[in-house]
């Protein structure tokens, strides 16, 4: 597909993340990190797509990701987040949480901090499944149902919410500075306020009917009450945590598990999702077209959208487009971002006009001209 650079890396890629760029600059991101899984030796790697990373070798092309450095990672990399420009936090299948430091001058990585067995069962390790950062704070979740709060500048654990969940917690995101949202293996979203003592969530939301595991969650960057989730059934769900305990919109997105969903950080009318079915979708809210692209024929005809619940009351002009994203009104368009894939697209990240994703096909795909 035009505009996409593919890099084959001989490792299954579980996570991809852009290094943050200054919000005051117009600079496009040029550095990203990846983590691997299900390999004999796993690693985290730092890549460049900038001019400095271009090799003179005949088989390399401008814009191809170039490996800057890598470091062996103990266990599968189950999540990965940049804490700041220099530090990366990983969640491991061994239960460990690690802060790596990227040394820009020498292009090397080192371990800055390690919390071994942060997540564990009484007699064994429990995979740490998710991490979210709001420097210097780090929040992790795991299959053990724990929520852990760390600070990058402190050795110990700041807070542990024991038995936060009786089922595995799969992902976590910040809603506000003191509030997080988790999703679990029985289809629940739980809100937690760190200002409150005790181990009880301040709110629980869930899908009615089948308790379909939720795998991923992301918060709208401007309106913190709006979140997107995806799970085992491939459905994209949009929630308004202020209204009721059920999703506002349900959209049939993928034919298999949805692994990640991300709002564009500066243009949240655009959203991206990836799946076990090998697809990467770009969702765009638009009311300027009579018929959305996925109802006009082609590959996207299998995608249907339906608004589950109409927002009650409020100024309609202020209601976010995602909350009224009904395909029958032409409010949503979708585009397949990758050529046909056979193997899972495990992770994606988008920043500026740049998108990166990693697959079980041992490939990284980079698109530097995403239509935002």
CSV table of C-alpha atoms in Angstrom, one decimal:
chain,number,residue,atom,x,y,z
A,1,UNK,CA,0.0,0.0,0.0
A,2,UNK,CA,1.3,3.4,-0.9
A,3,UNK,CA,3.2,5.3,1.8
A,4,UNK,CA,3.9,2.3,3.9
A,5,UNK,CA,7.4,1.1,4.7
A,6,UNK,CA,7.7,-2.5,5.9
A,7,UNK,CA,10.7,-3.7,8.0
A,8,UNK,CA,11.2,-7.4,8.7
A,9,UNK,CA,12.8,-7.9,12.0
A,10,UNK,CA,12.9,-11.7,12.7
A,11,UNK,CA,10.9,-11.3,15.9
A,12,UNK,CA,7.2,-11.2,16.7
A,13,UNK,CA,6.4,-7.6,17.7
A,14,UNK,CA,4.1,-7.2,20.6
A,15,UNK,CA,4.2,-3.4,21.2
A,16,UNK,CA,5.1,-0.2,19.2
A,17,UNK,CA,5.3,3.3,20.6
A,18,UNK,CA,6.5,6.7,19.3
A,19,UNK,CA,8.8,8.7,21.4
A,20,UNK,CA,6.9,11.9,22.4
A,21,UNK,CA,7.8,15.1,20.6
A,22,UNK,CA,7.5,18.6,22.1
A,23,UNK,CA,3.9,19.8,22.0
A,24,UNK,CA,5.2,23.3,21.1
A,25,UNK,CA,7.1,22.1,18.0
A,26,UNK,CA,5.7,21.2,14.6
A,27,UNK,CA,8.2,18.4,14.4
A,28,UNK,CA,7.0,14.9,13.3
A,29,UNK,CA,8.1,12.0,15.4
A,30,UNK,CA,11.2,10.1,14.1
A,31,UNK,CA,12.1,7.7,17.0
A,32,UNK,CA,10.0,4.7,18.1
A,33,UNK,CA,10.4,1.7,20.4
A,34,UNK,CA,9.2,-1.8,20.0
A,35,UNK,CA,9.0,-4.8,22.2
A,36,UNK,CA,8.9,-8.5,21.2
A,37,UNK,CA,7.1,-11.6,22.5
A,38,UNK,CA,7.0,-15.3,22.0
A,39,UNK,CA,10.6,-15.5,20.9
A,40,UNK,CA,13.5,-17.4,22.4
A,41,UNK,CA,15.1,-14.1,23.3
A,42,UNK,CA,12.9,-11.1,23.6
A,43,UNK,CA,14.1,-7.5,23.5
A,44,UNK,CA,13.1,-3.9,23.4
A,45,UNK,CA,14.5,-1.9,20.5
A,46,UNK,CA,14.8,1.7,19.5
A,47,UNK,CA,14.3,2.7,15.8
A,48,UNK,CA,14.8,5.8,13.8
A,49,UNK,CA,13.0,6.9,10.6
A,50,UNK,CA,14.8,10.3,10.6
A,51,UNK,CA,17.6,11.3,8.2
A,52,UNK,CA,20.2,10.3,10.8
A,53,UNK,CA,18.9,6.7,10.6
A,54,UNK,CA,19.2,6.3,6.9
A,55,UNK,CA,21.8,3.7,5.9
A,56,UNK,CA,23.9,3.9,2.8
A,57,UNK,CA,23.4,0.2,2.2
A,58,UNK,CA,21.9,-0.7,-1.1
A,59,UNK,CA,19.0,-2.7,0.4
A,60,UNK,CA,17.8,0.2,2.6
A,61,UNK,CA,15.5,3.0,1.5
A,62,UNK,CA,14.9,6.4,2.9
A,63,UNK,CA,12.1,6.2,5.5
A,64,UNK,CA,12.9,2.5,6.4
A,65,UNK,CA,13.1,2.0,10.1
A,66,UNK,CA,16.8,1.7,11.2
A,67,UNK,CA,17.7,-0.1,14.4
A,68,UNK,CA,19.6,2.3,16.8
A,69,UNK,CA,19.9,0.0,19.8
A,70,UNK,CA,18.3,-2.9,21.6
A,71,UNK,CA,18.4,-4.6,25.0
A,72,UNK,CA,17.4,-8.1,26.1
A,73,UNK,CA,14.1,-8.2,27.9
A,74,UNK,CA,13.3,-10.9,30.4
A,75,UNK,CA,9.9,-12.4,29.4
A,76,UNK,CA,7.4,-11.2,26.8
A,77,UNK,CA,7.0,-7.5,26.5
A,78,UNK,CA,3.2,-7.2,27.3
A,79,UNK,CA,3.1,-3.4,27.3
A,80,UNK,CA,5.5,-0.5,26.7
A,81,UNK,CA,5.2,3.2,27.3
A,82,UNK,CA,7.5,6.2,27.1
A,83,UNK,CA,7.8,7.9,30.5
A,84,UNK,CA,9.6,10.9,28.8
A,85,UNK,CA,12.1,11.5,26.0
A,86,UNK,CA,14.7,9.3,27.6
A,87,UNK,CA,12.9,6.6,29.5
A,88,UNK,CA,10.7,3.7,28.6
A,89,UNK,CA,8.6,1.5,30.9
A,90,UNK,CA,7.9,-2.1,30.1
A,91,UNK,CA,5.5,-4.7,31.5
A,92,UNK,CA,6.7,-8.3,31.4
A,93,UNK,CA,5.1,-11.7,31.4
A,94,UNK,CA,7.3,-12.4,34.4
A,95,UNK,CA,5.4,-9.8,36.4
A,96,UNK,CA,8.3,-7.4,36.4
A,97,UNK,CA,8.1,-3.6,35.7
A,98,UNK,CA,11.3,-2.1,34.2
A,99,UNK,CA,12.4,1.4,33.4
A,100,UNK,CA,15.0,1.5,30.6
A,101,UNK,CA,17.0,4.6,29.8
A,102,UNK,CA,17.9,5.5,26.2
A,103,UNK,CA,21.3,7.2,26.0
A,104,UNK,CA,21.0,9.3,22.9
A,105,UNK,CA,24.8,10.1,22.5
A,106,UNK,CA,26.0,6.5,22.6
A,107,UNK,CA,22.8,5.0,21.2
A,108,UNK,CA,22.6,2.4,24.0
A,109,UNK,CA,19.9,1.2,26.4
A,110,UNK,CA,20.4,0.5,30.1
A,111,UNK,CA,18.1,-0.6,33.0
A,112,UNK,CA,17.3,2.4,35.2
A,113,UNK,CA,14.9,0.8,37.6
A,114,UNK,CA,13.5,-2.7,38.1
A,115,UNK,CA,10.5,-3.9,40.2
A,116,UNK,CA,10.7,-7.7,40.0
A,117,UNK,CA,7.6,-9.7,40.7
A,118,UNK,CA,5.5,-6.5,41.0
A,119,UNK,CA,2.6,-8.7,39.9
A,120,UNK,CA,2.5,-12.2,41.4
A,121,UNK,CA,0.4,-15.1,42.6
A,122,UNK,CA,1.2,-16.6,46.1
A,123,UNK,CA,3.5,-19.1,44.6
A,124,UNK,CA,4.3,-17.9,41.1
A,125,UNK,CA,4.7,-14.8,38.9
A,126,UNK,CA,1.7,-13.2,37.4
A,127,UNK,CA,2.0,-11.4,34.0
A,128,UNK,CA,2.0,-7.6,34.2
A,129,UNK,CA,-0.4,-6.9,31.4
A,130,UNK,CA,-0.6,-3.1,31.2
A,131,UNK,CA,1.2,0.1,32.0
A,132,UNK,CA,0.4,3.8,31.8
A,133,UNK,CA,2.6,6.8,32.6
A,134,UNK,CA,2.0,10.3,33.8
A,135,UNK,CA,5.6,11.2,34.7
A,136,UNK,CA,6.8,10.7,37.3
A,137,UNK,CA,3.9,8.3,38.2
A,138,UNK,CA,3.5,4.8,36.7
A,139,UNK,CA,0.5,2.6,37.0
A,140,UNK,CA,0.5,-1.1,36.2
A,141,UNK,CA,-2.1,-3.8,36.1
A,142,UNK,CA,-1.8,-7.6,35.9
A,143,UNK,CA,-3.4,-11.0,35.7
A,144,UNK,CA,-3.3,-11.1,39.5
A,145,UNK,CA,-6.0,-8.5,39.7
A,146,UNK,CA,-3.7,-5.9,41.3
A,147,UNK,CA,-3.2,-2.3,40.5
A,148,UNK,CA,0.2,-0.9,41.4
A,149,UNK,CA,1.3,2.8,41.6
A,150,UNK,CA,5.0,3.6,41.3
A,151,UNK,CA,7.0,6.8,41.1
A,152,UNK,CA,10.0,6.8,38.8
A,153,UNK,CA,12.0,8.7,41.4
A,154,UNK,CA,11.3,6.3,44.3
A,155,UNK,CA,12.4,2.8,44.9
A,156,UNK,CA,9.4,1.3,46.6
A,157,UNK,CA,5.8,1.0,45.6
A,158,UNK,CA,3.7,4.1,46.2
A,159,UNK,CA,0.4,2.2,46.5
A,160,UNK,CA,-1.0,-1.3,45.9
A,161,UNK,CA,-4.7,-2.0,45.4
A,162,UNK,CA,-4.9,-5.6,46.3
A,163,UNK,CA,-7.8,-7.6,44.9
A,164,UNK,CA,-8.8,-4.7,42.7
A,165,UNK,CA,-10.3,-7.4,40.5
A,166,UNK,CA,-11.2,-11.0,40.8
A,167,UNK,CA,-10.4,-11.5,37.1
A,168,UNK,CA,-7.4,-10.6,35.0
A,169,UNK,CA,-7.0,-6.9,34.3
A,170,UNK,CA,-5.9,-6.4,30.7
A,171,UNK,CA,-5.3,-2.7,30.2
A,172,UNK,CA,-5.3,0.7,32.0
A,173,UNK,CA,-5.4,4.4,31.1
A,174,UNK,CA,-5.4,7.7,32.9
A,175,UNK,CA,-8.7,9.6,32.9
A,176,UNK,CA,-7.4,12.5,34.9
A,177,UNK,CA,-4.3,13.1,37.1
A,178,UNK,CA,-5.7,11.0,40.0
A,179,UNK,CA,-8.1,8.8,38.2
A,180,UNK,CA,-7.5,5.7,36.1
A,181,UNK,CA,-9.8,3.3,34.1
A,182,UNK,CA,-9.1,-0.4,33.8
A,183,UNK,CA,-10.7,-3.1,31.6
A,184,UNK,CA,-10.9,-6.8,32.6
A,185,UNK,CA,-11.5,-10.3,31.3
A,186,UNK,CA,-15.3,-10.3,32.1
A,187,UNK,CA,-16.1,-7.2,30.0
A,188,UNK,CA,-16.0,-4.6,32.8
A,189,UNK,CA,-14.6,-1.1,32.9
A,190,UNK,CA,-13.7,0.2,36.4
A,191,UNK,CA,-12.9,3.7,37.5
A,192,UNK,CA,-10.5,4.2,40.3
A,193,UNK,CA,-9.7,7.4,42.2
A,194,UNK,CA,-6.4,7.4,43.9
A,195,UNK,CA,-7.6,10.2,46.3
A,196,UNK,CA,-10.0,7.6,47.8
A,197,UNK,CA,-8.8,5.1,50.4
A,198,UNK,CA,-9.8,1.5,50.2
A,199,UNK,CA,-9.8,-1.0,47.4
A,200,UNK,CA,-13.2,-0.3,45.8
A,201,UNK,CA,-13.7,1.3,42.3
A,202,UNK,CA,-15.7,4.5,42.2
A,203,UNK,CA,-17.7,3.3,39.2
A,204,UNK,CA,-18.2,0.0,37.2
A,205,UNK,CA,-19.4,-0.1,33.6
A,206,UNK,CA,-20.1,-3.2,31.6
A,207,UNK,CA,-21.6,-4.7,28.5
A,208,UNK,CA,-24.9,-6.4,29.1
A,209,UNK,CA,-25.3,-10.1,28.1
A,210,UNK,CA,-22.2,-12.1,27.3
A,211,UNK,CA,-19.2,-11.1,29.4
A,212,UNK,CA,-16.8,-10.6,26.5
A,213,UNK,CA,-13.2,-10.0,27.7
A,214,UNK,CA,-12.0,-6.4,27.0
A,215,UNK,CA,-8.3,-6.2,25.9
A,216,UNK,CA,-7.7,-2.5,25.3
A,217,UNK,CA,-8.9,1.0,26.3
A,218,UNK,CA,-8.0,4.6,25.3
A,219,UNK,CA,-9.3,8.0,26.5
A,220,UNK,CA,-10.4,10.8,24.2
A,221,UNK,CA,-7.5,13.4,24.6
A,222,UNK,CA,-9.8,16.4,25.0
A,223,UNK,CA,-12.9,15.0,26.6
A,224,UNK,CA,-11.8,12.6,29.4
A,225,UNK,CA,-15.3,11.2,29.9
A,226,UNK,CA,-15.2,9.6,26.5
A,227,UNK,CA,-13.3,6.3,26.1
A,228,UNK,CA,-13.0,3.6,23.5
A,229,UNK,CA,-12.6,-0.1,24.2
A,230,UNK,CA,-12.0,-3.3,22.2
A,231,UNK,CA,-12.1,-6.9,23.1
A,232,UNK,CA,-12.4,-10.5,22.2
A,233,UNK,CA,-15.4,-10.1,19.8
A,234,UNK,CA,-13.6,-7.4,17.7
A,235,UNK,CA,-16.3,-4.8,18.6
A,236,UNK,CA,-15.3,-1.2,19.0
A,237,UNK,CA,-17.2,0.3,21.9
A,238,UNK,CA,-17.5,4.1,22.7
A,239,UNK,CA,-18.4,4.9,26.3
A,240,UNK,CA,-19.4,8.1,28.1
A,241,UNK,CA,-18.5,7.4,31.7
A,242,UNK,CA,-20.9,10.2,32.8
A,243,UNK,CA,-24.0,8.5,31.4
A,244,UNK,CA,-25.2,5.2,32.5
A,245,UNK,CA,-23.2,2.0,32.7
A,246,UNK,CA,-23.3,0.8,29.1
A,247,UNK,CA,-21.6,1.9,25.9
A,248,UNK,CA,-23.0,4.7,23.8
A,249,UNK,CA,-22.0,3.1,20.5
A,250,UNK,CA,-21.1,-0.4,19.4
A,251,UNK,CA,-19.4,-0.9,16.0
A,252,UNK,CA,-18.5,-4.2,14.4
A,253,UNK,CA,-14.9,-3.5,13.6
A,254,UNK,CA,-12.8,-6.7,13.4
A,255,UNK,CA,-13.6,-10.4,12.9
A,256,UNK,CA,-11.3,-11.4,15.7
A,257,UNK,CA,-9.8,-10.0,18.9
A,258,UNK,CA,-9.1,-6.3,18.9
A,259,UNK,CA,-5.7,-5.8,20.6
A,260,UNK,CA,-5.3,-2.0,20.6
A,261,UNK,CA,-7.4,1.1,20.1
A,262,UNK,CA,-6.0,4.7,20.0
A,263,UNK,CA,-7.5,8.1,19.5
A,264,UNK,CA,-5.3,10.4,17.5
A,265,UNK,CA,-3.7,12.5,20.3
A,266,UNK,CA,-4.2,15.9,18.6
A,267,UNK,CA,-7.0,15.2,16.2
A,268,UNK,CA,-9.4,12.9,18.1
A,269,UNK,CA,-11.9,12.8,15.2
A,270,UNK,CA,-9.6,10.0,14.0
A,271,UNK,CA,-9.2,6.7,15.8
A,272,UNK,CA,-7.2,3.6,15.0
A,273,UNK,CA,-7.7,-0.1,15.9
A,274,UNK,CA,-5.8,-3.3,15.2
A,275,UNK,CA,-6.6,-7.0,15.5
A,276,UNK,CA,-5.7,-10.6,15.6
A,277,UNK,CA,-7.5,-10.8,12.2
A,278,UNK,CA,-4.5,-9.0,10.6
A,279,UNK,CA,-6.2,-5.7,10.0
A,280,UNK,CA,-5.5,-2.1,11.0
A,281,UNK,CA,-8.4,0.3,10.7
A,282,UNK,CA,-8.5,4.1,10.5
A,283,UNK,CA,-11.9,5.4,11.8
A,284,UNK,CA,-12.9,9.0,11.0
A,285,UNK,CA,-15.9,10.9,12.3
A,286,UNK,CA,-17.5,12.9,9.5
A,287,UNK,CA,-20.9,14.4,8.8
A,288,UNK,CA,-20.0,15.7,5.3
A,289,UNK,CA,-20.7,12.6,3.4
A,290,UNK,CA,-24.1,11.0,2.7
A,291,UNK,CA,-22.8,7.4,2.7
A,292,UNK,CA,-19.8,6.3,4.7
A,293,UNK,CA,-17.0,4.7,2.7
A,294,UNK,CA,-17.6,1.3,4.3
A,295,UNK,CA,-21.1,1.2,2.8
A,296,UNK,CA,-19.9,2.0,-0.7
A,297,UNK,CA,-18.6,-1.4,-1.5
A,298,UNK,CA,-15.1,-2.8,-1.4
A,299,UNK,CA,-13.3,-4.5,1.5
A,300,UNK,CA,-15.2,-2.6,4.2
A,301,UNK,CA,-18.7,-3.8,3.5
A,302,UNK,CA,-18.6,-6.1,6.5
A,303,UNK,CA,-18.3,-3.2,8.9
A,304,UNK,CA,-21.6,-2.1,10.4
A,305,UNK,CA,-22.2,0.6,13.0
A,306,UNK,CA,-25.1,1.0,15.3
A,307,UNK,CA,-25.8,3.5,18.0
A,308,UNK,CA,-26.7,1.6,21.1
A,309,UNK,CA,-27.9,4.4,23.3
A,310,UNK,CA,-28.7,8.0,22.4
A,311,UNK,CA,-27.1,10.5,24.8
A,312,UNK,CA,-29.8,11.8,27.1
A,313,UNK,CA,-30.3,15.5,27.3
A,314,UNK,CA,-27.5,18.1,27.0
A,315,UNK,CA,-26.7,20.5,24.2
A,316,UNK,CA,-26.6,18.4,21.1
A,317,UNK,CA,-24.0,20.7,19.5
A,318,UNK,CA,-21.6,20.0,22.3
A,319,UNK,CA,-22.0,16.2,22.1
A,320,UNK,CA,-18.9,14.6,20.8
A,321,UNK,CA,-19.1,13.2,17.3
A,322,UNK,CA,-18.1,9.7,18.6
A,323,UNK,CA,-21.2,9.6,20.7
A,324,UNK,CA,-23.4,10.0,17.7
A,325,UNK,CA,-21.3,7.9,15.4
A,326,UNK,CA,-24.1,6.1,13.5
A,327,UNK,CA,-23.2,4.8,10.1
A,328,UNK,CA,-26.7,5.4,8.8
A,329,UNK,CA,-26.1,9.1,9.1
A,330,UNK,CA,-22.8,9.0,7.4
A,331,UNK,CA,-20.9,10.0,10.6
A,332,UNK,CA,-18.2,7.3,10.4
A,333,UNK,CA,-15.7,6.4,7.6
A,334,UNK,CA,-13.2,3.5,7.9
A,335,UNK,CA,-10.1,2.8,5.9
A,336,UNK,CA,-7.9,-0.3,5.9
A,337,UNK,CA,-4.4,0.9,6.5
A,338,UNK,CA,-2.5,-2.3,5.6
A,339,UNK,CA,-2.4,-4.7,2.7
A,340,UNK,CA,-4.1,-8.0,3.4
A,341,UNK,CA,-2.5,-9.6,6.4
A,342,UNK,CA,-2.7,-13.2,7.5
A,343,UNK,CA,-1.1,-12.8,11.0
A,344,UNK,CA,-2.1,-10.6,14.0
A,345,UNK,CA,-1.4,-6.9,14.1
A,346,UNK,CA,-0.6,-6.7,17.8
A,347,UNK,CA,0.1,-3.0,18.4
A,348,UNK,CA,-0.1,0.4,16.9
A,349,UNK,CA,0.7,4.0,17.7
A,350,UNK,CA,0.0,7.3,16.0
A,351,UNK,CA,1.5,10.7,16.5
A,352,UNK,CA,1.3,13.7,14.1
A,353,UNK,CA,1.0,12.2,10.6
A,354,UNK,CA,3.1,9.1,11.5
A,355,UNK,CA,1.7,5.6,12.3
A,356,UNK,CA,3.7,2.5,13.3
A,357,UNK,CA,2.4,-1.0,14.0
A,358,UNK,CA,3.9,-4.4,14.8
A,359,UNK,CA,2.8,-7.9,13.8
A,360,UNK,CA,3.2,-11.6,14.4
A,361,UNK,CA,4.5,-11.7,10.9
A,362,UNK,CA,7.8,-10.3,12.3
A,363,UNK,CA,7.3,-7.0,10.6
A,364,UNK,CA,7.1,-3.4,11.6
A,365,UNK,CA,5.0,-1.1,9.3
A,366,UNK,CA,5.5,2.7,9.3
A,367,UNK,CA,3.3,5.2,7.5
A,368,UNK,CA,4.5,8.8,7.6
A,369,UNK,CA,1.7,10.4,5.7
A,370,UNK,CA,-1.5,9.4,7.6
A,371,UNK,CA,-4.4,11.6,6.3
A,372,UNK,CA,-5.3,13.5,9.4
